[in-house]
Coordinates of C-alpha atoms and ligand atoms in Angstrom, one line a residue:
X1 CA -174.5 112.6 108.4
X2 CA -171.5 113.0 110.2
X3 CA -169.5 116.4 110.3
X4 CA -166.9 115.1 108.1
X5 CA -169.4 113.9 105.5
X6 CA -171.1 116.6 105.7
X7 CA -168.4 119.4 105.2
X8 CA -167.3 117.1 101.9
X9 CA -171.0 117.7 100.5
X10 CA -170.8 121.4 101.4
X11 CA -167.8 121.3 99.9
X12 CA -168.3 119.9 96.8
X13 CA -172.0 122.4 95.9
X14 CA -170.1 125.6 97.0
X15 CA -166.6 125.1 96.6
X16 CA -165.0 125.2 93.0
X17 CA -161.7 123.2 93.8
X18 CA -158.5 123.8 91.6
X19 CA -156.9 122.3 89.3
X20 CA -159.8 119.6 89.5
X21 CA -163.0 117.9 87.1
X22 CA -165.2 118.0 90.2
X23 CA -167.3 115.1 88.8
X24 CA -164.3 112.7 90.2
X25 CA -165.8 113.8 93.5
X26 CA -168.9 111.6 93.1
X27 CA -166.6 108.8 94.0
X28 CA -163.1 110.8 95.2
X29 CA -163.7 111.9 98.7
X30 CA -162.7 115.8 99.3
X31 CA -160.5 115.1 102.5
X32 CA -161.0 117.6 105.4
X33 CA -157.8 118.8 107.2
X34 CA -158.6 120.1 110.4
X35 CA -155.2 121.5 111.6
X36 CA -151.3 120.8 110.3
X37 CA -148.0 120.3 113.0
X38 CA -144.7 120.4 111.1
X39 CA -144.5 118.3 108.1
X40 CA -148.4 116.7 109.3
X41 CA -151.7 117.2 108.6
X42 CA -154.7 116.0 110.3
X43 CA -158.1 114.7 109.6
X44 CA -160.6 114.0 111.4
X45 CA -161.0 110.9 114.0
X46 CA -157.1 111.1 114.6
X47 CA -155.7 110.6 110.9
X48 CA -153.2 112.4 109.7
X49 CA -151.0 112.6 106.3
X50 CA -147.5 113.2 105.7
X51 CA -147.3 116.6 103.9
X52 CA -144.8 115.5 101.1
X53 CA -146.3 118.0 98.8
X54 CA -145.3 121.0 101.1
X55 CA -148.9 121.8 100.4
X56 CA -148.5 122.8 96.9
X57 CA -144.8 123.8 96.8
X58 CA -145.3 126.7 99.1
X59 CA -144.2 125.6 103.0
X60 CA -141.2 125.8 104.0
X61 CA -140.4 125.0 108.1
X62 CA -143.4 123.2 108.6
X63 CA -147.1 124.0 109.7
X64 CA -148.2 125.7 113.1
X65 CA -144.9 127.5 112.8
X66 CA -144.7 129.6 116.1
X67 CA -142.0 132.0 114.8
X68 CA -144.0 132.9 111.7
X69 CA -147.5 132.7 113.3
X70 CA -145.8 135.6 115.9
X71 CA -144.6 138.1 113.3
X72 CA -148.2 137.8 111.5
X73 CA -149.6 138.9 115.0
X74 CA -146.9 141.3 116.1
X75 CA -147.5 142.9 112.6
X76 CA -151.6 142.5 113.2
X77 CA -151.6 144.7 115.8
X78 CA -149.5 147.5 113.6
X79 CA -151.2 147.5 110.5
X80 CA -152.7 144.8 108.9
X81 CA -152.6 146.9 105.1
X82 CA -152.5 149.7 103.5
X83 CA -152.5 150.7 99.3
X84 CA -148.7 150.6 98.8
X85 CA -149.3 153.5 95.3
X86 CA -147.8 156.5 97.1
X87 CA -147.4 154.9 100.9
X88 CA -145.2 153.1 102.6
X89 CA -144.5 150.7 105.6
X90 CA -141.8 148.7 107.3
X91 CA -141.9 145.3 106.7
X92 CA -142.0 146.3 102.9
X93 CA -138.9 148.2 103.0
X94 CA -137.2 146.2 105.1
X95 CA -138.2 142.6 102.7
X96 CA -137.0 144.5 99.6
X97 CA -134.0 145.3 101.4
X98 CA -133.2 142.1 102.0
X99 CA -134.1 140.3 99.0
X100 CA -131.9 142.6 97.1
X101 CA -129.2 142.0 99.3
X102 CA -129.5 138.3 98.6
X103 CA -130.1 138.0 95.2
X104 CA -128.5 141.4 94.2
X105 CA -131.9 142.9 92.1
X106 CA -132.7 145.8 94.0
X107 CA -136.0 146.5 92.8
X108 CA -138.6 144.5 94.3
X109 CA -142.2 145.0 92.8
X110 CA -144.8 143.0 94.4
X111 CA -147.9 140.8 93.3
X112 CA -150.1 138.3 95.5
X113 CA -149.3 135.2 93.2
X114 CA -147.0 133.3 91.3
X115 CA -148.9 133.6 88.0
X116 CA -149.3 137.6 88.5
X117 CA -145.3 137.8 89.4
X118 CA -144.8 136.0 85.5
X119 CA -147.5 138.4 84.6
X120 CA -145.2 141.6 85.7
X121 CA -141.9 140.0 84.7
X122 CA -143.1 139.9 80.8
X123 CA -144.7 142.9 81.1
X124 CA -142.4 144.5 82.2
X125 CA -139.4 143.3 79.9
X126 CA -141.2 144.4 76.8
X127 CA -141.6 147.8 78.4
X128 CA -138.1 148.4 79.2
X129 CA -137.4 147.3 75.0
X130 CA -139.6 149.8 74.2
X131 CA -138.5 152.5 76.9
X132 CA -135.7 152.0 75.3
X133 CA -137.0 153.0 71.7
X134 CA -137.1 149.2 70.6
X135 CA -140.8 148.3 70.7
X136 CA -140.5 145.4 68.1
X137 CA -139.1 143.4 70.8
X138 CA -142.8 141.8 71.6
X139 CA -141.8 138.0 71.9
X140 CA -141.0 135.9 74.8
X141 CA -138.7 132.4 74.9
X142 CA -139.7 129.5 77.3
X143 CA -138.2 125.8 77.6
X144 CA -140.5 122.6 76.4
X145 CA -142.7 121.6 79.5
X146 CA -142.5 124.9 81.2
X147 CA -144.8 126.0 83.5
X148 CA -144.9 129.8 85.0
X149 CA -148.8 129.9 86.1
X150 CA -151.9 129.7 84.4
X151 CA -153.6 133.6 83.9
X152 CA -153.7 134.1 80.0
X153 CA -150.1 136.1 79.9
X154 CA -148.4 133.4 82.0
X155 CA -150.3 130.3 80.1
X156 CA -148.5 131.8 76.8
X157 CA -145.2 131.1 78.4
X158 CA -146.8 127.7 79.9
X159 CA -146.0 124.9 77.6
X160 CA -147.9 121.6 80.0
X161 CA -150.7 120.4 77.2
X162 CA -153.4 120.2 79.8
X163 CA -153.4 123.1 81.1
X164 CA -152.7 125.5 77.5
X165 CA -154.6 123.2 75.1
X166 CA -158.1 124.7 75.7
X167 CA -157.2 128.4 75.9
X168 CA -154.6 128.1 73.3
X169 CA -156.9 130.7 71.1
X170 CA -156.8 133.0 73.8
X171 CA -152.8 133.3 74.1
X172 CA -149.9 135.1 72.6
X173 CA -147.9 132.6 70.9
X174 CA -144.5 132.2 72.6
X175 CA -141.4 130.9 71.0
X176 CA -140.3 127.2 72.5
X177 CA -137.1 125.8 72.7
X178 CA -135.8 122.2 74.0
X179 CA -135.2 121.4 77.6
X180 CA -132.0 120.1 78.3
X181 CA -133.8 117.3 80.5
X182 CA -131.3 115.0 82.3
X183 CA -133.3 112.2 81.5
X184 CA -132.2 112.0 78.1
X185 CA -128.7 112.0 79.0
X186 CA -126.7 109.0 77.0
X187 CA -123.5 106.9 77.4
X188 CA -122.1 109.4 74.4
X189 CA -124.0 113.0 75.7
X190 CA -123.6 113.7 79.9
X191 CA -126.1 116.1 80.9
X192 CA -123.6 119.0 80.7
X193 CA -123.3 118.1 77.0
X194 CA -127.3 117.4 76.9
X195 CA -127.3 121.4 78.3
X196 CA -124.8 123.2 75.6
X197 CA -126.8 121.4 73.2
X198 CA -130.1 122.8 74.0
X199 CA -128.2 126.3 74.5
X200 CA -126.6 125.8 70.7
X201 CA -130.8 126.0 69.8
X202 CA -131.3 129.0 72.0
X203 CA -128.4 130.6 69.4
X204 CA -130.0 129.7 66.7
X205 CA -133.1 131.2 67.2
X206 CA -131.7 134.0 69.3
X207 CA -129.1 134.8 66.0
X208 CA -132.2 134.5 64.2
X209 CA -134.9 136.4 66.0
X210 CA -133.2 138.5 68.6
X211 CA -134.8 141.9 66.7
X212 CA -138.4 140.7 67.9
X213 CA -137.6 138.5 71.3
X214 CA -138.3 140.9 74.4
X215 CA -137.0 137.8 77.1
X216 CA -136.4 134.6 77.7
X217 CA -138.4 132.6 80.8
X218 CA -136.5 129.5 82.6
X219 CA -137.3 127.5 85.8
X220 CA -133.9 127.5 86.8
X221 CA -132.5 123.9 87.7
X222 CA -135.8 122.0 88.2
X223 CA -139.0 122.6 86.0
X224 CA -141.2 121.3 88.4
X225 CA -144.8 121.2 86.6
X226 CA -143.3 119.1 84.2
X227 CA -142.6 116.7 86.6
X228 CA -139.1 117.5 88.3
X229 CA -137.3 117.5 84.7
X230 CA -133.9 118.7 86.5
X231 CA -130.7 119.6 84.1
X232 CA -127.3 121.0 84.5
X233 CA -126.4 124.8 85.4
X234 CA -124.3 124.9 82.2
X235 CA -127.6 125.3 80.4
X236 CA -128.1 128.8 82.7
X237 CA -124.1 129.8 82.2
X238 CA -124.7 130.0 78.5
X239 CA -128.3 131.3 78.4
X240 CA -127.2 134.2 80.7
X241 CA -124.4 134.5 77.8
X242 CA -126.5 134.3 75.2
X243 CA -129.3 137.2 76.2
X244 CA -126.5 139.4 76.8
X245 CA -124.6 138.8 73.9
X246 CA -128.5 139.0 72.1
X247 CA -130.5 141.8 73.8
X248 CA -132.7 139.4 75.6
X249 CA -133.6 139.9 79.2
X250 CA -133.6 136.6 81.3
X251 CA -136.4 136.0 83.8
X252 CA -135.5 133.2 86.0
X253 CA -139.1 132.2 87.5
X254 CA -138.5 130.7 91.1
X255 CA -141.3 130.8 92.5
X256 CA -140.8 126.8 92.8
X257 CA -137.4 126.5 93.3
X258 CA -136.6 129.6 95.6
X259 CA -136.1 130.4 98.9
X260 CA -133.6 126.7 99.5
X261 CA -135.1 124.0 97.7
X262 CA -132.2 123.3 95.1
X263 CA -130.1 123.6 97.9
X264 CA -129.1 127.1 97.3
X265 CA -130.9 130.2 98.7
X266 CA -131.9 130.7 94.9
X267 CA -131.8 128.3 92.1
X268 CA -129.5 130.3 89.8
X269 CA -127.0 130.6 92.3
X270 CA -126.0 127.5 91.5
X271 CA -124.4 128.5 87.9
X272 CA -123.5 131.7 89.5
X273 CA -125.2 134.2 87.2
X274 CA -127.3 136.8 87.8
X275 CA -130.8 137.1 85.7
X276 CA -132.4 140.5 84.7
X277 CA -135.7 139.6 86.4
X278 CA -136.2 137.2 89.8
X279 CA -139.5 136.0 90.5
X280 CA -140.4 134.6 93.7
X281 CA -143.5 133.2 95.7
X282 CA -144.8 130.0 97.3
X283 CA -142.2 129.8 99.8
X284 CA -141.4 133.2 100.2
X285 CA -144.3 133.4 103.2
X286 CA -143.0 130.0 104.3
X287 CA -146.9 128.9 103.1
X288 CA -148.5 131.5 105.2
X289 CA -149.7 134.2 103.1
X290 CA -149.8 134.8 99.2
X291 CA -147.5 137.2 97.9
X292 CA -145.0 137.7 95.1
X293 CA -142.4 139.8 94.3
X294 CA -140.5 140.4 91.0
X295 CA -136.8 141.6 91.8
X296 CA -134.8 143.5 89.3
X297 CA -131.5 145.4 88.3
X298 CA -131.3 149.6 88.2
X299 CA -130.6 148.9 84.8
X300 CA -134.4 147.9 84.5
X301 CA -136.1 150.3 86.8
X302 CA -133.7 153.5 85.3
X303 CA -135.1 152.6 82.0
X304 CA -138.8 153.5 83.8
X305 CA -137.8 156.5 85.7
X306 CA -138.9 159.6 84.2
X307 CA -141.2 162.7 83.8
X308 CA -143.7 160.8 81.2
X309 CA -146.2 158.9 83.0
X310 CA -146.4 156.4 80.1
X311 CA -142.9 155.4 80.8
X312 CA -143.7 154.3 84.2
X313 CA -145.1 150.9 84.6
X314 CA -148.2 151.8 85.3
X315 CA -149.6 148.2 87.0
X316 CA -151.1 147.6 90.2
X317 CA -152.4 144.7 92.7
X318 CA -154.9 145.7 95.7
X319 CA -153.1 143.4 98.2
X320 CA -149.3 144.5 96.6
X321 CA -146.7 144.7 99.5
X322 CA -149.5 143.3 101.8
X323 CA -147.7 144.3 105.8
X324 CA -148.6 140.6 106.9
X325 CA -147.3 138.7 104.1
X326 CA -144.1 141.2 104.3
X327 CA -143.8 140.3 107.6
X328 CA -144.4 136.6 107.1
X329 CA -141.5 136.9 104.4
X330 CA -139.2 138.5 107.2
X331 CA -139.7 135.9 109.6
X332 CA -138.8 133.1 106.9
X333 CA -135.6 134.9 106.0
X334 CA -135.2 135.4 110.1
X335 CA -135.2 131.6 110.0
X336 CA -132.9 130.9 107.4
X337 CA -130.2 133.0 109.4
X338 CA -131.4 131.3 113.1
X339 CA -131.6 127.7 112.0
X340 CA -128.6 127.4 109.2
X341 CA -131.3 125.8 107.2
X342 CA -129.3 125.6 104.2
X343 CA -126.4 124.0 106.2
X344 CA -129.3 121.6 108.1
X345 CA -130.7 120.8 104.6
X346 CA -127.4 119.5 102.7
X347 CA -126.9 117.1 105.7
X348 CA -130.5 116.0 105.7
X349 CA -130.8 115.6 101.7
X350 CA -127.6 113.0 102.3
X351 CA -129.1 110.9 104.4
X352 CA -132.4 111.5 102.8
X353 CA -131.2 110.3 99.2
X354 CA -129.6 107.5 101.0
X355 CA -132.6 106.1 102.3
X356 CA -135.0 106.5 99.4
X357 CA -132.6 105.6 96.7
X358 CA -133.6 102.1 98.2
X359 CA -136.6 102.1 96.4
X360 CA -134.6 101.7 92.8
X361 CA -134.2 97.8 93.6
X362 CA -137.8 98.1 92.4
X363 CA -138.8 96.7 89.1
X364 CA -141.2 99.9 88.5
X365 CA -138.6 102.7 89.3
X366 CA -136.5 104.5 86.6
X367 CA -135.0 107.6 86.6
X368 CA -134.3 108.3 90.4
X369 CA -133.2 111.9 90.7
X370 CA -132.5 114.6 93.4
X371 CA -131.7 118.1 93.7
X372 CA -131.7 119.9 97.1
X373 CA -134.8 119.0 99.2
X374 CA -136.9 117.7 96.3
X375 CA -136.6 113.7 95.2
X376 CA -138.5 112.3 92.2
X377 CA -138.6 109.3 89.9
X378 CA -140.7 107.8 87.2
X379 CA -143.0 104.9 87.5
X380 CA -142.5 102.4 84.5
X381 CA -146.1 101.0 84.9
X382 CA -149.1 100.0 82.4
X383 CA -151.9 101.7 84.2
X384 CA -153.6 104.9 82.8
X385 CA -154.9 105.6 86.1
X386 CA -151.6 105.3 87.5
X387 CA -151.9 108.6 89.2
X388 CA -155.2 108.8 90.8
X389 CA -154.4 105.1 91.9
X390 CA -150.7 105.7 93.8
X391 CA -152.4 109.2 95.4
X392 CA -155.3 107.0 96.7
X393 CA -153.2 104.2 97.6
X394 CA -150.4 106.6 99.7
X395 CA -153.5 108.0 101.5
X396 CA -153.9 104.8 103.1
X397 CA -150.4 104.5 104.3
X398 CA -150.7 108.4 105.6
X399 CA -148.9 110.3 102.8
X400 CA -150.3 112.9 101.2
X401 CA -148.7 112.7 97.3
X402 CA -149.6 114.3 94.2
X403 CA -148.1 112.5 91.4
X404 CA -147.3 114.5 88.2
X405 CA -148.6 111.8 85.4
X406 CA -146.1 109.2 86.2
X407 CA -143.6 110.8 88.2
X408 CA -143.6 110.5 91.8
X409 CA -141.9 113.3 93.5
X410 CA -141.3 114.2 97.4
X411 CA -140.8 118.1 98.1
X412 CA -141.3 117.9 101.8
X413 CA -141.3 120.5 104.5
X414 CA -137.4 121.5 105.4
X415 CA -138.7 120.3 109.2
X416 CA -139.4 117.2 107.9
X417 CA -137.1 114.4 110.2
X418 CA -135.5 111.2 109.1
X419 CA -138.2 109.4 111.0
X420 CA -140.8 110.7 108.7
X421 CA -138.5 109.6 105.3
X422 CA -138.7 106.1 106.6
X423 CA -142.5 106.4 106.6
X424 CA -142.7 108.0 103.4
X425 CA -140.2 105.0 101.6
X426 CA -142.2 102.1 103.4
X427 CA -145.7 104.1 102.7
X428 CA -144.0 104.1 98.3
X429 CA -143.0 100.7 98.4
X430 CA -145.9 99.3 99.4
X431 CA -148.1 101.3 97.6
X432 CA -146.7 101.1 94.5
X433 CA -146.2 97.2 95.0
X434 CA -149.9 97.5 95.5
X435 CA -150.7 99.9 92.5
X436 CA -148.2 98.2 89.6
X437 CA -147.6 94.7 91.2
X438 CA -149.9 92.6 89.5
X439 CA -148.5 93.3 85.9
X440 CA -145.5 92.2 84.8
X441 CA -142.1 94.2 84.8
X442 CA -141.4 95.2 81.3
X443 CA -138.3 93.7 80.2
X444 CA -136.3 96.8 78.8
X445 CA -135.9 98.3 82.6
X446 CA -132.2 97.7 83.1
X447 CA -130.8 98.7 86.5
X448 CA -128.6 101.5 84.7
X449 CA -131.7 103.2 83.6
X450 CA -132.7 103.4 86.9
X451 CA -129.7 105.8 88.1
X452 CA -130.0 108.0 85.7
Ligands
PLP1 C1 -146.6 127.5 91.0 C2 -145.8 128.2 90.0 C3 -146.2 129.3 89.3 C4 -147.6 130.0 89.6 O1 -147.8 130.4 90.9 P1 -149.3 130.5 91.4 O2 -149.1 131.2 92.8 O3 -149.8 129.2 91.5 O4 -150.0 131.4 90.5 C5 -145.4 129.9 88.4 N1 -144.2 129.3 88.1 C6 -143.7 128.2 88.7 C7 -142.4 127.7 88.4 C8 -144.5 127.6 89.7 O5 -144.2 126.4 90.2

């Protein structure tokens, strides 16, 4: 047995992957990455994938980055943790610091994961309603085909069939309204008439409601779970309206679309409002460390401050305000300042979109869309399997993609060069020439569909 194949076996007895029916692995391969270099990682016997993924959404500049790689070990040799409930450190203060100066929450309470940030944010919310001698306020708002993590609090909020169907017993029942999805924009309805109509049923059932609703969740701009659905910031002008007009506090859940990828340092920024609760992760170690953080106004923390114990919010993480991951997080934000990434990013994205808006003279591509540093479109093709086919298939041309059903997306590393877009549009046409060529296009594709 070779090394390789003999690391996939170990893998597949001891390890429990994610997200995954391991039975696929009888025939999938588990593919071994022995070591990533900017936007690549590589496998054994010299092969090596483009990182289009960001590896799950959560790196920013690249792997082997030496910047963050020295603050982890400058901080190493400090203190590599200590519990955070009535101690403090550096790099804690100095990241809340700065992540209140950015998004203007200065609160910062910390978590080690994206589902325990959601976890804190509704927790929280309902106890500041009943802090504030309004304990009916118990329910929680979230768009169509959200997604804000899978632990049982966060899965109530989560509204992707696959992953809530089985454990819908187990959860809360949240209250859903429509997603103002540009796709379904129309000749008669542009998306920012798509988004006040979606915010016209948020009134309704706010008007109706409001007594018992503690907040309302939103991936703000994209929600990328369901498959980079993308819609206007007039949709997050009136919402941000609407809970204060209602008594609803707004959690704006960017642990996807933080830290640059709309092209904005935050997502929200881009309808200039501010939310009541800011929750942030993946890239916030630039795909180093886990951590989370949940950032929010004096309004919210004052409600909590106060001789009773029981008003406090008495919840806790062992790794919270882990020193490493701080100082991972400080490093990123060093980065931002050093390299003008959001400057360096707009004129990448231009030239980006440019070159992989070429792949819309295919018959199978329909709805090509873009915000910031993440591209996507949908794949009009017959095959079940398309999925599991176009991953396999862009594994061949040295891309590592994880389509969502059928929508391809590309949320790449911000290092990623155009060099490496030209291999990632030659690697899609050809695979999905390969995958969906030998059926026939369907007749109702019309090139305008395709722009949308
Ligand atoms: C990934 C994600 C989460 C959950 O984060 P985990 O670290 O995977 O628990 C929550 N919300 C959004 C928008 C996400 O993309």
């Amino acid at each position: 047995m070779s090394p390789s194949q003999d690391l996939l076996a170990r893998s597949r007895a001891a390890v429990w992957h994610p997200c995954t029916q391991m039975q696929r692995h009888e025939t999938l391969p588990i593919i071994p990455i022995i070591r990533g270099e900017g936007s690549w990682l590589y496998g054994e016997q010299g092969v090596r994938y483009l990182d289009a993924v960001s590896s799950w959404w959560v790196n920013l500049f690249g792997h082997n980055e030496p910047r963050i790689k020295a603050a982890i070990s400058r901080q190493m040799d400090q203190l590599e943790h200590v519990i955070l409930a009535g101690f403090t450190h550096r790099p804690v203060v100095e990241l809340s610091e700065r992540l209140g100066a950015l998004s203007g929450l200065g609160h910062a309470f910390y978590g080690s994961d994206g589902a325990s940030a959601t976890e804190i944010a509704l927790k929280m919310s309902f106890h500041y309603w009943r802090n504030q001698g309004q304990p009916e306020k118990t329910r929680f708002v979230h768009l169509e085909n959200s997604y804000h993590g899978e632990t049982v609090g966060a899965l109530a909020v989560t509204d992707i069939p696959l992953f809530r169907q089985t454990y819908a017993p187990l959860l809360i029942e949240g209250l859903s309204v429509p997603c103002p999805d540009n796709r379904h924009t129309t000749a008669e309805r542009d998306a920012k008439q798509l988004a006040e109509q979606a915010a016209q049923a948020v009134e309704r059932l706010f008007a109706a409601q409001h007594q018992q609703i503690a907040a309302m969740i939103v991936e703000p701009l994209v929600q990328g779970a369901a498959g980079m659905a993308m819609y206007h910031p007039h949709y997050l002008q009136r919402v941000r309206e609407l809970c204060d007009r209602y008594q609803v506090l707004l959690i704006a859940d960017e642990i996807a679309v933080g830290f640059g990828r709309t092209g904005r340092f935050f997502a929200h920024q881009h309808a200039e409002i501010t939310p009541d609760f800011l929750c942030l992760s993946k890239g916030i170690t630039g795909g180093y460390l886990p951590l989370s953080v949940v950032l929010t106004t004096d309004a919210v923390y004052d409600a909590f401050y106060d001789p009773d114990v029981t008003r406090g919010f008495l919840h806790s993480h062992s790794y919270t305000g882990n020193p490493l991951a701080c100082a991972a997080a400080l490093a990123v934000l060093d980065i931002f300042e050093q390299d003008q990434v959001l400057q360096c990013n707009a004129q990448k994205a231009v030239a980006f979109t440019q070159q992989l808006q070429g792949l819309c003279d295919l018959p199978w591509v329909t709805h090509f869309r873009h915000c910031g540093m993440i591209w996507a479109f949908d794949v009009v093709c017959e095959r079940n399997d398309f999925a599991l086919a176009f991953f396999r298939e862009m594994l061949q041309h040295e891309c590592l993609v994880r389509p969502i059903g059928k929508t391809v997306y590309f949320m790449p590393p911000y290092c990623t060069t155009e060099a490496d877009i030209t291999h990632f549009y030659h690697a899609t046409r050809a695979s999905l020439t390969a995958v969906c060529g030998n059926q026939t296009t369907p007749s109702h594709i019309t090139s305008d569909l395709k722009m949308a």
